[in-house]
Tab-separated table of C-alpha atoms in Angstrom:
chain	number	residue	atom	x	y	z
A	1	UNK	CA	-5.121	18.421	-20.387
A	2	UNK	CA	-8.590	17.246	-19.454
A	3	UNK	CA	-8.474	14.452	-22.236
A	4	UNK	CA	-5.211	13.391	-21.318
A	5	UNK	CA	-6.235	12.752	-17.663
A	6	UNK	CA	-9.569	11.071	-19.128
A	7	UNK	CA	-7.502	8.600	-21.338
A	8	UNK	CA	-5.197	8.643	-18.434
A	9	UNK	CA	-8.308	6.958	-16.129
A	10	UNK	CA	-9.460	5.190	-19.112
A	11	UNK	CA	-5.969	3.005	-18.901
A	12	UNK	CA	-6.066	2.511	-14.863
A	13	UNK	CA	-9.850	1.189	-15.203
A	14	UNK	CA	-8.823	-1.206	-17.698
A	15	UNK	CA	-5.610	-2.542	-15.374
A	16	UNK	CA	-7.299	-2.044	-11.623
A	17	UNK	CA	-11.389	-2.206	-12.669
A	18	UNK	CA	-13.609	-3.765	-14.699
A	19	UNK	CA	-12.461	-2.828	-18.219
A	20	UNK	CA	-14.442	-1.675	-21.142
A	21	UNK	CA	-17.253	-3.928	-19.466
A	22	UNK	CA	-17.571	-1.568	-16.676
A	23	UNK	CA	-16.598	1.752	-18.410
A	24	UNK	CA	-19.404	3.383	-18.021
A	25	UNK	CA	-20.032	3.154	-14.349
A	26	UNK	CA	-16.421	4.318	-14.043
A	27	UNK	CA	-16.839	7.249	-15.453
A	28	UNK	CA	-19.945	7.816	-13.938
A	29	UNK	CA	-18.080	7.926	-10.329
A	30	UNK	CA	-15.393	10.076	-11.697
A	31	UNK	CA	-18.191	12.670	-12.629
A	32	UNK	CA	-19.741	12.057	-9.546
A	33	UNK	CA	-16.931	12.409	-7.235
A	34	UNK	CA	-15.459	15.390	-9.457
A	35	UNK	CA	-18.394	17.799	-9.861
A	36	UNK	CA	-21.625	16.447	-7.957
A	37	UNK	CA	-20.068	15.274	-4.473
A	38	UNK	CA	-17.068	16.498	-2.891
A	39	UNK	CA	-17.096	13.607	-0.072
A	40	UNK	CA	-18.788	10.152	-0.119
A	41	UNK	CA	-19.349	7.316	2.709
A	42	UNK	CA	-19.357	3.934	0.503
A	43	UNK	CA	-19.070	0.501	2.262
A	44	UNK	CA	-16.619	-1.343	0.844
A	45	UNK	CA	-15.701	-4.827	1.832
A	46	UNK	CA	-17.351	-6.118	4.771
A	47	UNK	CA	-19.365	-3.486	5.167
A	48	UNK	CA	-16.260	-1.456	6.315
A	49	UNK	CA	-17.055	2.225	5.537
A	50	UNK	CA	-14.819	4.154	3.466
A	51	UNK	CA	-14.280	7.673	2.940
A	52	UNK	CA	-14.173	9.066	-0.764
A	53	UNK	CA	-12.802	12.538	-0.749
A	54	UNK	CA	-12.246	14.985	-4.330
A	55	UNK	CA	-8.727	15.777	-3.261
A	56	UNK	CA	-7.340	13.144	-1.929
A	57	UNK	CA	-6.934	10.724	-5.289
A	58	UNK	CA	-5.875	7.567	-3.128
A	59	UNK	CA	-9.048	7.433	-1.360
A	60	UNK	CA	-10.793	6.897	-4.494
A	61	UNK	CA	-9.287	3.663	-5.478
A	62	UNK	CA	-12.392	1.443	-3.619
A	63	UNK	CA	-14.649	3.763	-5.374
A	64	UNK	CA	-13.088	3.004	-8.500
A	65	UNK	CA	-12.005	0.035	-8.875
A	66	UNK	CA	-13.123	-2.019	-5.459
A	67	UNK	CA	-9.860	-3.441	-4.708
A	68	UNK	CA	-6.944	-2.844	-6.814
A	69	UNK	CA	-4.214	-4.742	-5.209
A	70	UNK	CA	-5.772	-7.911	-6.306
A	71	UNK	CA	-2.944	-10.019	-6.514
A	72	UNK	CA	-1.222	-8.955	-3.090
A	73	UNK	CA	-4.674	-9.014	-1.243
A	74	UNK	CA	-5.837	-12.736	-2.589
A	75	UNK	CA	-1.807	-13.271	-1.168
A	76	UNK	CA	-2.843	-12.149	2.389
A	77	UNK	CA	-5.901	-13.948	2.278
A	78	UNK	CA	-3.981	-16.964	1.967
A	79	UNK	CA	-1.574	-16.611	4.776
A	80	UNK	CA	-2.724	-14.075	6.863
A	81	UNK	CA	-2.629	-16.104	9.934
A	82	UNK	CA	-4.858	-15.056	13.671
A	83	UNK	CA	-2.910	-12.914	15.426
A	84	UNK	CA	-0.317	-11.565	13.268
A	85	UNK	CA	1.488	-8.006	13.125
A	86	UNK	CA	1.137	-6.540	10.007
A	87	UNK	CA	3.690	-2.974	9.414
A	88	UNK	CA	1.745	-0.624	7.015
A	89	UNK	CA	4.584	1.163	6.075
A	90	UNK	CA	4.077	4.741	3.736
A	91	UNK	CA	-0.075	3.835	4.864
A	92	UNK	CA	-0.809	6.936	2.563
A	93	UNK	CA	-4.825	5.953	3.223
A	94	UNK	CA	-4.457	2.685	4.594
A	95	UNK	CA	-5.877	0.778	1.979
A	96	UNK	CA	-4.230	-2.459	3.204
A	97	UNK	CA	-4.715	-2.293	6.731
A	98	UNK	CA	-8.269	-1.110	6.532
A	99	UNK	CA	-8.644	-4.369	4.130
A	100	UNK	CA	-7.069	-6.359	6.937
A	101	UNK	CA	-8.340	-5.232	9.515
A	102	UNK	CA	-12.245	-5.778	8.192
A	103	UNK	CA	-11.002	-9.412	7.123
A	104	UNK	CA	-8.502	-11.042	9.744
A	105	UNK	CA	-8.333	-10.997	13.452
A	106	UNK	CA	-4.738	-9.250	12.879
A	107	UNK	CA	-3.515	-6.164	14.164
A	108	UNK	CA	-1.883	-3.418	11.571
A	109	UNK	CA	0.404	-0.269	12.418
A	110	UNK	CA	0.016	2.661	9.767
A	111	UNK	CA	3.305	4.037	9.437
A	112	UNK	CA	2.253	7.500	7.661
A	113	UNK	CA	4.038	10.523	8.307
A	114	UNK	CA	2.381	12.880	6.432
A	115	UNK	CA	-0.273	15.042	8.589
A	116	UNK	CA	-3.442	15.486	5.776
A	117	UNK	CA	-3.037	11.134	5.359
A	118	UNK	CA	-2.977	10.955	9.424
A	119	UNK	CA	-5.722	12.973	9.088
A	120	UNK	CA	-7.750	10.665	7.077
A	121	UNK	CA	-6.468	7.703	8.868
A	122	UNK	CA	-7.520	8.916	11.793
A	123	UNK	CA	-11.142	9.964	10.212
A	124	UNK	CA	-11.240	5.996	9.052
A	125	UNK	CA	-10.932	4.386	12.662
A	126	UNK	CA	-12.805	6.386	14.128
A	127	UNK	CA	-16.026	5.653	11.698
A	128	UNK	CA	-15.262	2.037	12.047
A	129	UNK	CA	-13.715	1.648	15.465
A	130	UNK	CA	-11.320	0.374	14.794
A	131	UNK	CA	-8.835	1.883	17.673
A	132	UNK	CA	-8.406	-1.751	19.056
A	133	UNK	CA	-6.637	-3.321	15.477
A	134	UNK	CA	-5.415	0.055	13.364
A	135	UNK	CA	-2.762	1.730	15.257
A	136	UNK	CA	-1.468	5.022	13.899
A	137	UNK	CA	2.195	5.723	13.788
A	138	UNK	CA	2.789	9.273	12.825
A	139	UNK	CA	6.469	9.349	11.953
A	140	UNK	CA	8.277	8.060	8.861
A	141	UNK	CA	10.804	4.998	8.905
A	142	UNK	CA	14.485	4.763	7.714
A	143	UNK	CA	17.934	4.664	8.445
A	144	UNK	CA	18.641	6.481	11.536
A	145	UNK	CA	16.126	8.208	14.239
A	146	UNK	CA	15.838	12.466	13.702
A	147	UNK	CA	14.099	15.041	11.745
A	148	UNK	CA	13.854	14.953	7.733
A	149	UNK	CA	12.093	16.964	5.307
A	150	UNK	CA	8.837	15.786	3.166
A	151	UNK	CA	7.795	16.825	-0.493
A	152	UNK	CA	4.159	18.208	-0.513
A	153	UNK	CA	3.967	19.258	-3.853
A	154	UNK	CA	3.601	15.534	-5.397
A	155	UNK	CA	0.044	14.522	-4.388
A	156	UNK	CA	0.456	10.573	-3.654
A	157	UNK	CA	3.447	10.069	-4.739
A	158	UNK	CA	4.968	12.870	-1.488
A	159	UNK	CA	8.268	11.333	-0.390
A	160	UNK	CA	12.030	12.003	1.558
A	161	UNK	CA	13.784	14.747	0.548
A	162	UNK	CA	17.149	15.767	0.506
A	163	UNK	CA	16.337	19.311	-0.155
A	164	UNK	CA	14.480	21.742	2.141
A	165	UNK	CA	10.860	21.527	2.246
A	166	UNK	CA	7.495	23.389	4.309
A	167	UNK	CA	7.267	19.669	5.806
A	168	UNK	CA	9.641	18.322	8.477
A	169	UNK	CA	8.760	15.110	9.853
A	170	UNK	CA	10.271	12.553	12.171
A	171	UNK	CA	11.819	9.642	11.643
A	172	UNK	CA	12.557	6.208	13.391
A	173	UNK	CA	14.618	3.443	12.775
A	174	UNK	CA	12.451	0.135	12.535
A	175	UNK	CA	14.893	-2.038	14.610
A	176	UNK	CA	14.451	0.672	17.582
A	177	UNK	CA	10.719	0.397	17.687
A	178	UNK	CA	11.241	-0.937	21.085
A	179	UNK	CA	7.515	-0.722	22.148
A	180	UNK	CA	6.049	-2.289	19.455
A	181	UNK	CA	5.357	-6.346	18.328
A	182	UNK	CA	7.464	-6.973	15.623
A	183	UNK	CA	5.969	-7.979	12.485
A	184	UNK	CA	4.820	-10.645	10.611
A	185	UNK	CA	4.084	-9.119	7.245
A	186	UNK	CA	5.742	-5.664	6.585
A	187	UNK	CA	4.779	-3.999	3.488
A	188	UNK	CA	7.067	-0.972	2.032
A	189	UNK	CA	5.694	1.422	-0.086
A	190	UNK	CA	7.500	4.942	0.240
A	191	UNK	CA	8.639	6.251	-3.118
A	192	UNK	CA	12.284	5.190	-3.302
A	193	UNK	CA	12.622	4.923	0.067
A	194	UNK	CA	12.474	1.366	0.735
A	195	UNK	CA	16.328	0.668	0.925
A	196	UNK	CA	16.812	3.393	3.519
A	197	UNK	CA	14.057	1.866	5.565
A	198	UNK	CA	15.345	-2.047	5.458
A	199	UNK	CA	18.977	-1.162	6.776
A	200	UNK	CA	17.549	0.256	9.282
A	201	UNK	CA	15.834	-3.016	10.006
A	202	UNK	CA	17.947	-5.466	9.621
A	203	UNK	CA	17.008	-6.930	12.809
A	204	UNK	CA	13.740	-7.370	12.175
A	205	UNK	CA	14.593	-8.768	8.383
A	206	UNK	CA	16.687	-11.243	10.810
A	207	UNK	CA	13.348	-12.181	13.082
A	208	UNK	CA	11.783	-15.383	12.021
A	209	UNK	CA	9.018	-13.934	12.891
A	210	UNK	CA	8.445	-12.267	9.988
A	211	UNK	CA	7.423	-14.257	6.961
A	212	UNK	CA	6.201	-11.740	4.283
A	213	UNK	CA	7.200	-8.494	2.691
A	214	UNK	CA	5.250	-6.539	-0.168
A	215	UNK	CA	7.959	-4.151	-1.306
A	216	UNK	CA	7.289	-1.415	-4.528
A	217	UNK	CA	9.701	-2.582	-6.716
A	218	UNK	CA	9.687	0.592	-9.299
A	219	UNK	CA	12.649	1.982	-7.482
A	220	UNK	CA	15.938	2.495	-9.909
A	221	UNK	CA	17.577	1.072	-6.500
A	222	UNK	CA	15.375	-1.885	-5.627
A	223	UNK	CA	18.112	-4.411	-7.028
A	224	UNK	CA	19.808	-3.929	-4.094
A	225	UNK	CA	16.728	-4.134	-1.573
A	226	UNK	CA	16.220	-7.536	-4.065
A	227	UNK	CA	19.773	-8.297	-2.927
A	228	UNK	CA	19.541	-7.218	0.768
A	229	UNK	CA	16.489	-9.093	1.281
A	230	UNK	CA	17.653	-12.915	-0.181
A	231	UNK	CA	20.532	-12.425	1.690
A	232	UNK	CA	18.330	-12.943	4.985
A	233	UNK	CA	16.568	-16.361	3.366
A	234	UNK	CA	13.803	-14.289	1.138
A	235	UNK	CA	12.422	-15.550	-1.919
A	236	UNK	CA	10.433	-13.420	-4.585
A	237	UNK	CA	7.007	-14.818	-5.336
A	238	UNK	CA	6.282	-15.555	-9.064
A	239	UNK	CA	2.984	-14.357	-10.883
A	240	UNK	CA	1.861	-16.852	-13.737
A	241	UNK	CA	-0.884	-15.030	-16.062
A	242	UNK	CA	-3.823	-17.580	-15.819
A	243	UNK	CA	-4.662	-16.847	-20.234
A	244	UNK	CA	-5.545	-19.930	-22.451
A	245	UNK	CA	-2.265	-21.095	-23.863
A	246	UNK	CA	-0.301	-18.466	-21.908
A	247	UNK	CA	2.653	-19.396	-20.092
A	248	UNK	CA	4.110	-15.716	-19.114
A	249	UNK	CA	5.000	-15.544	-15.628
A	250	UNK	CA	6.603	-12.458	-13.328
A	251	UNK	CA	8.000	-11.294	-10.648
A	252	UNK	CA	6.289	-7.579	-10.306
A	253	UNK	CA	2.586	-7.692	-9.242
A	254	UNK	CA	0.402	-5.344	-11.814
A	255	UNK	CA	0.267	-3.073	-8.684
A	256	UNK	CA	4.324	-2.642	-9.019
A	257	UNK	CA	5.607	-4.560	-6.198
A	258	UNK	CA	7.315	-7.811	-5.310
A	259	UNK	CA	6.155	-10.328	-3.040
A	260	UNK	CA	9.042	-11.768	-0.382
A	261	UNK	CA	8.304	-14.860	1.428
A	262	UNK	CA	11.074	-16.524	3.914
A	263	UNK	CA	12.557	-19.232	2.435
A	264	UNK	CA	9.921	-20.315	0.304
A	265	UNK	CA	9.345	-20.117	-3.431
A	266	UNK	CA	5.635	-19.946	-4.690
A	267	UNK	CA	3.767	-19.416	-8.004
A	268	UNK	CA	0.887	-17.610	-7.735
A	269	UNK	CA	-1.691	-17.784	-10.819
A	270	UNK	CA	-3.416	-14.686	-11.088
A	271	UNK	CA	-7.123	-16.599	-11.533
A	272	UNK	CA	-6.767	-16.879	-7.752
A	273	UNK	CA	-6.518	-13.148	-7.634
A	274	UNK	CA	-9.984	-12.533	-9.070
């Protein structure tokens, strides 16, 4: 069990870190955060501070790998524009809005309905006050407004569930979100979910206003978000690998999502990622 997970970390240091180059400072840190230190303050990206806790594995991405969403995050450098609205939807720890919001005079809304995440969310603006440009939204999105029941037995990976559950949460429809801006870049990562959560905003997906999604694209139903989403004018980005005398090119970020932009079609190499 122990060597499984080992060879297990082994593999996500080689996609999201440094590689063999760096393998054994990652394994120091696993150590570290495993048996000598059950909570860490590191600064991570402009000097933001960043919590690393034992038992809660998402917060340990920074830790281990600095930023793993490379390709989506040297996206939002690009085009992340002053005063956008960016929809953090399934925040889980806010890696992306915390990013942003230490980066780009934008505003982000955590959409994270999950009460240990809030938690930590909450933990995270607070040690970087950052009330004023991370906005917590404790309630799930989908495709009509009421109660629904959450998993809690799947660490990061906790999701809707049709069966009962300890967990009941609520949940909005994004087109009803009255009091809020609507958003500029919306990024959807909620285990399956993401279909659920766009027809309930197909007003929004209608708003010019908004320019960008980052969907997870692992879903055995994301053809038809794929589907739903050119149908309002979106266009999947394409990742070219950036090898000598490679000429491979995809669709699905190493991180396992697709990159929408309105009515534009883009190439993105992944040497601009690094």
């Amino acid at each position: 069990m122990i060597f499984s997970k080992l060879v297990r970390l082994i593999r996500l240091n080689k996609q999201y870190g440094a590689g063999f180059s760096g393998l054994g400072i990652f394994l120091w840190k696993v150590f570290a955060i495993h048996f000598i230190y059950k909570e860490r303050i590191i600064f991570w990206n402009s000097n933001l501070k960043w919590i690393v806790h034992r038992d809660f594995q998402s917060s340990k991405n920074p830790w281990y790998y600095h930023i793993s969403e490379k390709t989506e995050f040297a996206l939002l450098s690009k085009e992340l524009k002053a005063g956008d609205i960016f929809y953090d939807v399934g925040a889980n720890a806010g890696l992306y809005s915390f990013w942003i919001a230490a980066h780009h005079p934008v505003q982000c809304y955590l959409f994270e309905p999950n009460p240990r995440h809030q938690n930590f969310i909450r933990r995270m603006i607070q040690l970087n006050q950052l009330e004023q440009k991370c906005i917590l939204q404790p309630f799930a999105l989908g495709e009509e407004n009421g109660m629904k029941f959450l998993t809690l037995d799947k660490d990061v990976n906790n999701k809707i569930s049709d069966q009962p559950t300890n967990l009941v949460i609520e949940m909005r429809r994004m087109d009803d979100l009255i009091e809020l801006p609507r958003p500029s870049i919306l990024k959807l990562d909620t285990e399956g979910y993401e279909r659920m959560i766009l027809q309930g905003g197909l007003q929004v997906l209608a708003n010019e206003i908004l320019r960008i999604i980052i969907i997870e694209s692992v879903d055995i139903h994301f053809e038809k978000c794929h589907e739903l989403l050119r149908s309002f004018g979106f266009e999947r980005m394409m990742i070219r690998e950036n090898r000598p005398g490679s000429k491979d090119a995809f669709y699905t970020t190493p991180s396992g999502n697709t990159i929408y932009l309105r009515n534009e079609k883009a190439i993105l190499s992944d040497q601009q990622t690094r």
